[in-house]
Short mmCIF file of C-alpha atoms in Angstrom, two decimals:
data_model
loop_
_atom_site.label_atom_id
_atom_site.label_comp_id
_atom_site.label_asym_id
_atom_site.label_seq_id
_atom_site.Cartn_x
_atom_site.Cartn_y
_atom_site.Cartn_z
CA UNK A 1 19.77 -6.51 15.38
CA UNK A 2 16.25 -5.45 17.25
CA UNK A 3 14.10 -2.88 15.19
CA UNK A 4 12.65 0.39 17.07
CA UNK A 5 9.62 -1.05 17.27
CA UNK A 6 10.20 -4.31 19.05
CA UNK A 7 8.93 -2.73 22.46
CA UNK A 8 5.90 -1.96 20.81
CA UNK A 9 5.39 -4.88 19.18
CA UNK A 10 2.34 -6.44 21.00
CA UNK A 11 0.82 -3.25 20.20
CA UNK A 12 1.68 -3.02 16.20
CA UNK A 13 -0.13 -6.49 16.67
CA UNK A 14 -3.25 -6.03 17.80
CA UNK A 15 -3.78 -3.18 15.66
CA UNK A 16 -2.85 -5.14 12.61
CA UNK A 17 -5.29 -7.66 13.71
CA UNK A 18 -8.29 -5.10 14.28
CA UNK A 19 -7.32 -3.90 10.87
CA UNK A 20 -7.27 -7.40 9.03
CA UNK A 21 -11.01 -7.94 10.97
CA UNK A 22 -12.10 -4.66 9.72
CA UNK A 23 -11.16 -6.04 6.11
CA UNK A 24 -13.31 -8.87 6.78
CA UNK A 25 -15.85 -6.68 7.93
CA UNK A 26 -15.56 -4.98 5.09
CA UNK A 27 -16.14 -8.02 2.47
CA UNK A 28 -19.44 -8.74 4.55
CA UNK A 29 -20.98 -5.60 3.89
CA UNK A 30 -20.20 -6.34 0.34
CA UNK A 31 -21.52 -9.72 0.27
CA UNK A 32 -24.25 -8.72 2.03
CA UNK A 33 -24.89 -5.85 -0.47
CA UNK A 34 -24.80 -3.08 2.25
CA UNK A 35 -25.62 0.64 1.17
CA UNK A 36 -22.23 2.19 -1.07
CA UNK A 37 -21.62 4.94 1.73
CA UNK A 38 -21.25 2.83 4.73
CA UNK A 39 -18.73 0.25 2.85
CA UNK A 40 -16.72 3.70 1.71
CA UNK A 41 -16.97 4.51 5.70
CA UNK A 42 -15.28 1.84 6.65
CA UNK A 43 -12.69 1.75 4.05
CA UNK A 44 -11.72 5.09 5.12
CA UNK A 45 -11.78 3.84 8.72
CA UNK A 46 -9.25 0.90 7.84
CA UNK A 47 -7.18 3.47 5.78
CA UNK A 48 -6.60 5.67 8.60
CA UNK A 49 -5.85 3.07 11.00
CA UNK A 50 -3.24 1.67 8.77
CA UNK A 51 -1.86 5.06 8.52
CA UNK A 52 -1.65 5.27 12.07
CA UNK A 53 0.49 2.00 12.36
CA UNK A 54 2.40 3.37 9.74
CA UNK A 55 3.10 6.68 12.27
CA UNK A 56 3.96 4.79 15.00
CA UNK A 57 6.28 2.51 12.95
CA UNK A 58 8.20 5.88 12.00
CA UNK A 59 8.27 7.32 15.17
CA UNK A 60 10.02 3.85 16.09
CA UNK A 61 12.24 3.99 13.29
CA UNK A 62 13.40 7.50 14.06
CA UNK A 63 13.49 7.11 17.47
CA UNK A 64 15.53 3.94 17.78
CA UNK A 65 17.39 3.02 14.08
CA UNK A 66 17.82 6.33 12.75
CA UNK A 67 19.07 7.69 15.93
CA UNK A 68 21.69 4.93 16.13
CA UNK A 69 22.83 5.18 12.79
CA UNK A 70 23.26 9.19 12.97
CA UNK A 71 24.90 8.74 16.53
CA UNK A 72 27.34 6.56 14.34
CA UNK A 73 27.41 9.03 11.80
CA UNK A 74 28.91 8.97 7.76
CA UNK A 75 27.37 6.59 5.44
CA UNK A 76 25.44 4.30 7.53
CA UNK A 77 23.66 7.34 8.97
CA UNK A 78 22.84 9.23 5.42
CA UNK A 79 21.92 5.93 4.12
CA UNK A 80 19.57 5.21 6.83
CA UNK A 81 18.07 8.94 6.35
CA UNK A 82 17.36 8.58 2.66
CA UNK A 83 15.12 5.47 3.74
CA UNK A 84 13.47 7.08 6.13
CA UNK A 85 12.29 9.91 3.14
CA UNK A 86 11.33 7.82 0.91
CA UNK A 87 9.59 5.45 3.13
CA UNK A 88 7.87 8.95 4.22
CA UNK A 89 7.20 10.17 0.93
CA UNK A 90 5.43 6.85 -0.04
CA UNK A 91 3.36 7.37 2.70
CA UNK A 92 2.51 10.78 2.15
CA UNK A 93 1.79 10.02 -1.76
CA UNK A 94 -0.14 7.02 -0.66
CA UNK B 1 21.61 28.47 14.11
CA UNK B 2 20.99 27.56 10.39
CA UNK B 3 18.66 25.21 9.40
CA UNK B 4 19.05 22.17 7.28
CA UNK B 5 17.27 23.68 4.42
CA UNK B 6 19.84 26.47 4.17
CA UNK B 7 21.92 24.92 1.01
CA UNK B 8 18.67 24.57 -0.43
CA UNK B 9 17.03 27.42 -0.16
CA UNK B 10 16.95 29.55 -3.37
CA UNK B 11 15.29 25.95 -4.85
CA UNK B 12 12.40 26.00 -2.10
CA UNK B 13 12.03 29.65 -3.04
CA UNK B 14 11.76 28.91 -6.67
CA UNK B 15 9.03 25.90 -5.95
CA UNK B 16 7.15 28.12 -3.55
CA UNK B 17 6.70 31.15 -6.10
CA UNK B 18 5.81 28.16 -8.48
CA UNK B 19 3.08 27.35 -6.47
CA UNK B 20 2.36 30.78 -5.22
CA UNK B 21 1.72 31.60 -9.48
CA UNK B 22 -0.02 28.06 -9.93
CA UNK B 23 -2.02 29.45 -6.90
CA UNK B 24 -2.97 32.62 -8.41
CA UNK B 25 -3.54 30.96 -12.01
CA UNK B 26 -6.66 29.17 -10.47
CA UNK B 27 -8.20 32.51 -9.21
CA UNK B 28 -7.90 33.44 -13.16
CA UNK B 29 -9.58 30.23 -14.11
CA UNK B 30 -12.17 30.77 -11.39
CA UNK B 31 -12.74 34.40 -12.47
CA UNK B 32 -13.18 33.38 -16.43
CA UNK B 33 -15.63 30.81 -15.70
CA UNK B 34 -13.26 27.62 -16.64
CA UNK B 35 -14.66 24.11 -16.37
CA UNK B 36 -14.68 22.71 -13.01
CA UNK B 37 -12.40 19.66 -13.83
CA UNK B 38 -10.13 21.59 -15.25
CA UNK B 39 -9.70 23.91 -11.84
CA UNK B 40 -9.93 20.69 -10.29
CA UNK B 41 -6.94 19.50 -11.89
CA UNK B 42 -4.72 22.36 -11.24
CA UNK B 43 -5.55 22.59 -7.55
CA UNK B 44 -4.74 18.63 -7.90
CA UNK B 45 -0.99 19.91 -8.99
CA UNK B 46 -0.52 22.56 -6.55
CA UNK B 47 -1.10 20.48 -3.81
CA UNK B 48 1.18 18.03 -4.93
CA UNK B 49 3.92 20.42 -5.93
CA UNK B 50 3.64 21.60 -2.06
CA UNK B 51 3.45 18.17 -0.49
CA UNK B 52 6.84 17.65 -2.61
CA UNK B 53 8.20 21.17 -1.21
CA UNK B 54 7.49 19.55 1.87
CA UNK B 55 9.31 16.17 1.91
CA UNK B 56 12.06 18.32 0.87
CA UNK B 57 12.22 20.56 3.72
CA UNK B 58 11.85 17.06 6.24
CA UNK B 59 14.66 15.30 4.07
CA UNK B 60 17.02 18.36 5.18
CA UNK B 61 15.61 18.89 8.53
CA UNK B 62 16.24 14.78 9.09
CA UNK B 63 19.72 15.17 7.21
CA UNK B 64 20.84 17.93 9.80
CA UNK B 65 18.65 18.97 12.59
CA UNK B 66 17.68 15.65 13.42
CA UNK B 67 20.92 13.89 12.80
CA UNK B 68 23.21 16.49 14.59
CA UNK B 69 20.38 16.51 17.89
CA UNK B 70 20.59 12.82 18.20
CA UNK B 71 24.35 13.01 17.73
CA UNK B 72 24.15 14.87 20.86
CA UNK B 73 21.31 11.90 22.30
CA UNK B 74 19.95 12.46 25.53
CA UNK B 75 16.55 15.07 25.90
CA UNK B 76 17.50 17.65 22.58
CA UNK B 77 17.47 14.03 20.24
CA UNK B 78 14.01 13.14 21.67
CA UNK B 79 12.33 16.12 21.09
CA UNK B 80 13.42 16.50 18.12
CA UNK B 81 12.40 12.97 17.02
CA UNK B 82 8.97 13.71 18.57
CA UNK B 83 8.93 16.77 16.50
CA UNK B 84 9.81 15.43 13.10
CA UNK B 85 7.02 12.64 13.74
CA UNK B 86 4.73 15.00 14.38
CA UNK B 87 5.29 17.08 11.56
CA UNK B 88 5.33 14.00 9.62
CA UNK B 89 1.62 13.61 10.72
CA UNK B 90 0.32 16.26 10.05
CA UNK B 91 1.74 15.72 6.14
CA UNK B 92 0.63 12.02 6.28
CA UNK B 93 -3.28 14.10 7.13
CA UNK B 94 -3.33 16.44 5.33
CA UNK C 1 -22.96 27.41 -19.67
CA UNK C 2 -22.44 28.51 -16.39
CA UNK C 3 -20.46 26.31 -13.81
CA UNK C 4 -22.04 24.61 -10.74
CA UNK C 5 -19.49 26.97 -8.42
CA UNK C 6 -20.90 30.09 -9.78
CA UNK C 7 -23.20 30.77 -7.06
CA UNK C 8 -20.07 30.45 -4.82
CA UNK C 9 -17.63 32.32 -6.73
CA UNK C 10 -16.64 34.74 -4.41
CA UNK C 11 -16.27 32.78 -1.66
CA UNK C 12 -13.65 30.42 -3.84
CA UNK C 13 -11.79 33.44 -4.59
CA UNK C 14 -11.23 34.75 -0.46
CA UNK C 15 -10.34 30.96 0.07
CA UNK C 16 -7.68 30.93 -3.24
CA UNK C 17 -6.25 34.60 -2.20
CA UNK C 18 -5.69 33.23 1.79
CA UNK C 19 -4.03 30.34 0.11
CA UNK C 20 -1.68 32.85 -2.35
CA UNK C 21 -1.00 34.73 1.03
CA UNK C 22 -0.03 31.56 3.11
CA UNK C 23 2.22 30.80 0.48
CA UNK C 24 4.04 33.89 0.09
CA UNK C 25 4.23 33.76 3.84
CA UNK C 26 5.55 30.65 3.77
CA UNK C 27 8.26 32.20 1.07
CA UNK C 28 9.26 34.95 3.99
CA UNK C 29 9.86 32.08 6.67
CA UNK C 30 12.00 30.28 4.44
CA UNK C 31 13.90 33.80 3.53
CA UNK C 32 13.81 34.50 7.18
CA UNK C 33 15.20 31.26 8.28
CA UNK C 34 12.61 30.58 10.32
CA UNK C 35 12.83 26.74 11.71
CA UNK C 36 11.95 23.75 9.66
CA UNK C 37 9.03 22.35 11.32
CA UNK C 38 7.01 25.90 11.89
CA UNK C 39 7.75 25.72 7.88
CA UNK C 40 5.88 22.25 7.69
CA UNK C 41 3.03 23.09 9.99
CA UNK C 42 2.27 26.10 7.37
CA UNK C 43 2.67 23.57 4.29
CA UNK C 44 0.23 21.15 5.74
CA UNK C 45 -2.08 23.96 6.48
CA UNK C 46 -1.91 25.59 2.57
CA UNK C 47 -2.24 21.94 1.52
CA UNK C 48 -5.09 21.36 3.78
CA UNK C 49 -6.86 24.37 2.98
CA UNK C 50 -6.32 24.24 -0.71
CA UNK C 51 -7.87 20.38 -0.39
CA UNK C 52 -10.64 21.97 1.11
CA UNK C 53 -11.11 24.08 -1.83
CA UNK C 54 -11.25 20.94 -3.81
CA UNK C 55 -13.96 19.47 -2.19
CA UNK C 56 -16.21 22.36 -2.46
CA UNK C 57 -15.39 22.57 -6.03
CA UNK C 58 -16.25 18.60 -6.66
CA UNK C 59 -19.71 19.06 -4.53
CA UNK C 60 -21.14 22.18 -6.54
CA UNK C 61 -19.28 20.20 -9.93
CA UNK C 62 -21.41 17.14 -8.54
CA UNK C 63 -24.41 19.18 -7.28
CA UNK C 64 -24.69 20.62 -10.77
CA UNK C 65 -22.94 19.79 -13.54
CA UNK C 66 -22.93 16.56 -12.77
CA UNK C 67 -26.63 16.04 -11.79
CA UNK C 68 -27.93 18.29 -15.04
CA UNK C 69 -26.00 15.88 -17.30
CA UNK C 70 -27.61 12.26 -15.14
CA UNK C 71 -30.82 13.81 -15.67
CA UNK C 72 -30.06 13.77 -19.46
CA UNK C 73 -28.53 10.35 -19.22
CA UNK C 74 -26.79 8.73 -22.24
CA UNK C 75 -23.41 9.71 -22.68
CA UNK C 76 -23.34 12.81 -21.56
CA UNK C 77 -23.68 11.79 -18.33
CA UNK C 78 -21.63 8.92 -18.85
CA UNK C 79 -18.68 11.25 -19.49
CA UNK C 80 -19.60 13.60 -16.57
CA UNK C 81 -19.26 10.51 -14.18
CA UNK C 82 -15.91 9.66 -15.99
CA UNK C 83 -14.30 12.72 -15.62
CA UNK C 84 -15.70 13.85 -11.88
CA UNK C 85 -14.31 10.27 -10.83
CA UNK C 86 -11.02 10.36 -12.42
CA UNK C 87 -10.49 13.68 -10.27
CA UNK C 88 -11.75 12.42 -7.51
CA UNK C 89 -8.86 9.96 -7.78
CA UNK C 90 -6.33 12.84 -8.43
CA UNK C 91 -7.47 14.46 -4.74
CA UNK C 92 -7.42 11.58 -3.39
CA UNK C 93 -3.63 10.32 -4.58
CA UNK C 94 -2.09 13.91 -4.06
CA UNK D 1 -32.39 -2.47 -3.65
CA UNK D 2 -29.30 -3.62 -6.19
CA UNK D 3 -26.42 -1.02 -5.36
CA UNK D 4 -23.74 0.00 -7.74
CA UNK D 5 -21.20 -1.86 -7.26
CA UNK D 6 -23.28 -5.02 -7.30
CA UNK D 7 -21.69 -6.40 -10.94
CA UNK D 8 -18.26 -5.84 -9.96
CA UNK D 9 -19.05 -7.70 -6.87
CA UNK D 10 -17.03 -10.36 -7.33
CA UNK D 11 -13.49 -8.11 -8.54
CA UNK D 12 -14.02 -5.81 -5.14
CA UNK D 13 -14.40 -9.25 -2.97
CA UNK D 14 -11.15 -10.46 -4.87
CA UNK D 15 -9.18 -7.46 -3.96
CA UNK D 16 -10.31 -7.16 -0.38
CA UNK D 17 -9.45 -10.86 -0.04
CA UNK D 18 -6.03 -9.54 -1.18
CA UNK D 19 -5.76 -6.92 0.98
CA UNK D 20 -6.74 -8.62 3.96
CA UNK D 21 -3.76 -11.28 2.98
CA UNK D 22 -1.01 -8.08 2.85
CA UNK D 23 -2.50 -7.43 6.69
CA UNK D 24 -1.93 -10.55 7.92
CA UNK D 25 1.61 -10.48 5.85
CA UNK D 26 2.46 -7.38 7.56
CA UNK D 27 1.74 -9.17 10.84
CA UNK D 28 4.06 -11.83 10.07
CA UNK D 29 6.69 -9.02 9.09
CA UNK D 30 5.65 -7.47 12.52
CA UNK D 31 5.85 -11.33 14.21
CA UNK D 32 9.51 -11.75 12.04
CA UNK D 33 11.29 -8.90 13.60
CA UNK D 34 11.24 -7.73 9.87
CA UNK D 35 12.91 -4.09 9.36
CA UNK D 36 10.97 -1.28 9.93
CA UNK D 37 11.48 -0.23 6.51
CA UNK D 38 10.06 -2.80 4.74
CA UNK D 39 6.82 -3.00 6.94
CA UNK D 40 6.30 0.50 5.78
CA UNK D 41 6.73 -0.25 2.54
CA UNK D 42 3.63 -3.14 2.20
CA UNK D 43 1.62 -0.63 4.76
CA UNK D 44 1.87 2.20 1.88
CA UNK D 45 0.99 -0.93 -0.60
CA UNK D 46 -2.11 -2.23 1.44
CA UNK D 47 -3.63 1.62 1.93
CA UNK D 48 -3.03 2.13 -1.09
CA UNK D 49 -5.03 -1.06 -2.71
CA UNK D 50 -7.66 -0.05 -0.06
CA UNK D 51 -7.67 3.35 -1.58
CA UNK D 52 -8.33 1.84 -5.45
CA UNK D 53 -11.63 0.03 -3.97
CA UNK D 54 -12.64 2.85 -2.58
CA UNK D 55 -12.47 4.68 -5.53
CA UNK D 56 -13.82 1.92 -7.53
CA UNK D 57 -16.75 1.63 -5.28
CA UNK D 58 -16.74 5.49 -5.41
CA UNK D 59 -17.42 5.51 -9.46
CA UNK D 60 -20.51 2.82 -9.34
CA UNK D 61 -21.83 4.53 -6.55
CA UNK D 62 -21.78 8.08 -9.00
CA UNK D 63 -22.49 5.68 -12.10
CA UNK D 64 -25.65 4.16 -10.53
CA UNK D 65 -27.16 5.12 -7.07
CA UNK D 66 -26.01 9.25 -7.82
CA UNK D 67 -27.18 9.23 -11.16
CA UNK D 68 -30.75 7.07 -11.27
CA UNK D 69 -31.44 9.80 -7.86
CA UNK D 70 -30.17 12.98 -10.05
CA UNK D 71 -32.44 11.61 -12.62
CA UNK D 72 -35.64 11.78 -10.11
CA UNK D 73 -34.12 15.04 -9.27
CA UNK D 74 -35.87 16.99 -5.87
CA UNK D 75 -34.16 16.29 -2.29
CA UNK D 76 -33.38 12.51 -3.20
CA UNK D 77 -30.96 13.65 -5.25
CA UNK D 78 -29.67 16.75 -3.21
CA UNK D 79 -29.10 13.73 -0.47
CA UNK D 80 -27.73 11.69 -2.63
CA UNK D 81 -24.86 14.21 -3.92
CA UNK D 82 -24.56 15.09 -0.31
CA UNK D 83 -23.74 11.67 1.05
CA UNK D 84 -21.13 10.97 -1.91
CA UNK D 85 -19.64 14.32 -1.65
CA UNK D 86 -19.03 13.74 2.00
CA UNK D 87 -17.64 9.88 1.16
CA UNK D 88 -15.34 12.00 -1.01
CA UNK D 89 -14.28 14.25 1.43
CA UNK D 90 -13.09 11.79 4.10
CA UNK D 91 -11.47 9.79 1.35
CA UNK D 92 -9.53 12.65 0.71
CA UNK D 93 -9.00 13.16 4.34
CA UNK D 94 -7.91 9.45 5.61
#
């Protein structure tokens, strides 16, 4: 079965990969003892970009999964709800 | 047309006067001079308790609005996807 | 001994009452069945605005209290940094 | 200049090593056709590992660079608290 965010998927990738190079970047400035402030910059920079693939991973999930399951209805749809929560709330509480 | 928080309401309610006294429980702590960490803690707890008032209301709203719109599909389902994403968000940034 | 937000005091209070009021407003929608996601824009915006009360707490706590106790150094100031870190990670996890 | 974070160099290299391998993970997830759910999952784990070395960073910075400033006292220390508190702020914000 294809996931809601196979269309996107090219995307999701190159945004993972500018996140995993800002990591790197990010153990540079700390080898390289760079000034507290800027590292904390940048880890805040990382942090919301990887919240941002989170958000568009949703939106997929909604969009495509959950909207499946809830044309399908009963237990496959509540069950696929409930995931969608808690996979929200982590992310909210994260 | 009722919402999906309607079998739930008199619990919001109770939450949201919860917060609404944790709210006003700071001002007292502000006016009597309390320790900053300690003001800082409760405004730590409100925030929470209203983030979890939150996933609450998007648990319901996903349980019915969503779920009966994309039961329907077509333009009413993808708007209110694009809603509930947003919403979602604006949670995930806040 | 006076707090580092004294000097702001007032201006913590008109921020802590707007946040009481959005709450109880937020209270009426829900009584008023007022649609989910105007219900989560207003959470996001107490939460947001409480957060914001945070922050100005931490920076006169830091500007202050925190600074007074450095310049005494020892443990005093030791604990001062404990404490203004540990809810710093309390904001930042809620 | 040494910075404060400079003996726990090693431990903040060690867990940005680690969270550099859950990126590339989650790419392989992404690359897998793995379900959407469980990307979100190690997402919320990664931002929220990121989030611990920012905080840890955030506590040498107040241990070392806030206080030896605070101890000088005068407008390197107002910029000092200034910097952090803003650090803080978009912490809170990400």
């Amino acid at each position: 079965m294809s996931h809601g965010y196979v269309e996107n998927k090219d995307e999701l990738l190159k945004r993972l990969r500018r996140a995993e190079g800002q990591v790197r970047g990010i153990q540079r400035m700390v080898e390289n003892d760079t000034y507290c402030i800027d590292i904390l910059t940048q880890v805040s920079a990382v942090t919301k970009a990887l919240e941002g693939v989170a958000l568009a991973l949703l939106d997929d999930h909604l969009t495509h999964c959950v909207a499946e399951a809830t044309a399908q209805g009963g237990a496959v749809a509540d069950e696929k709800i409930r995931e969608a929560s808690q996979a929200i709330a982590r992310l909210v509480r994260s």
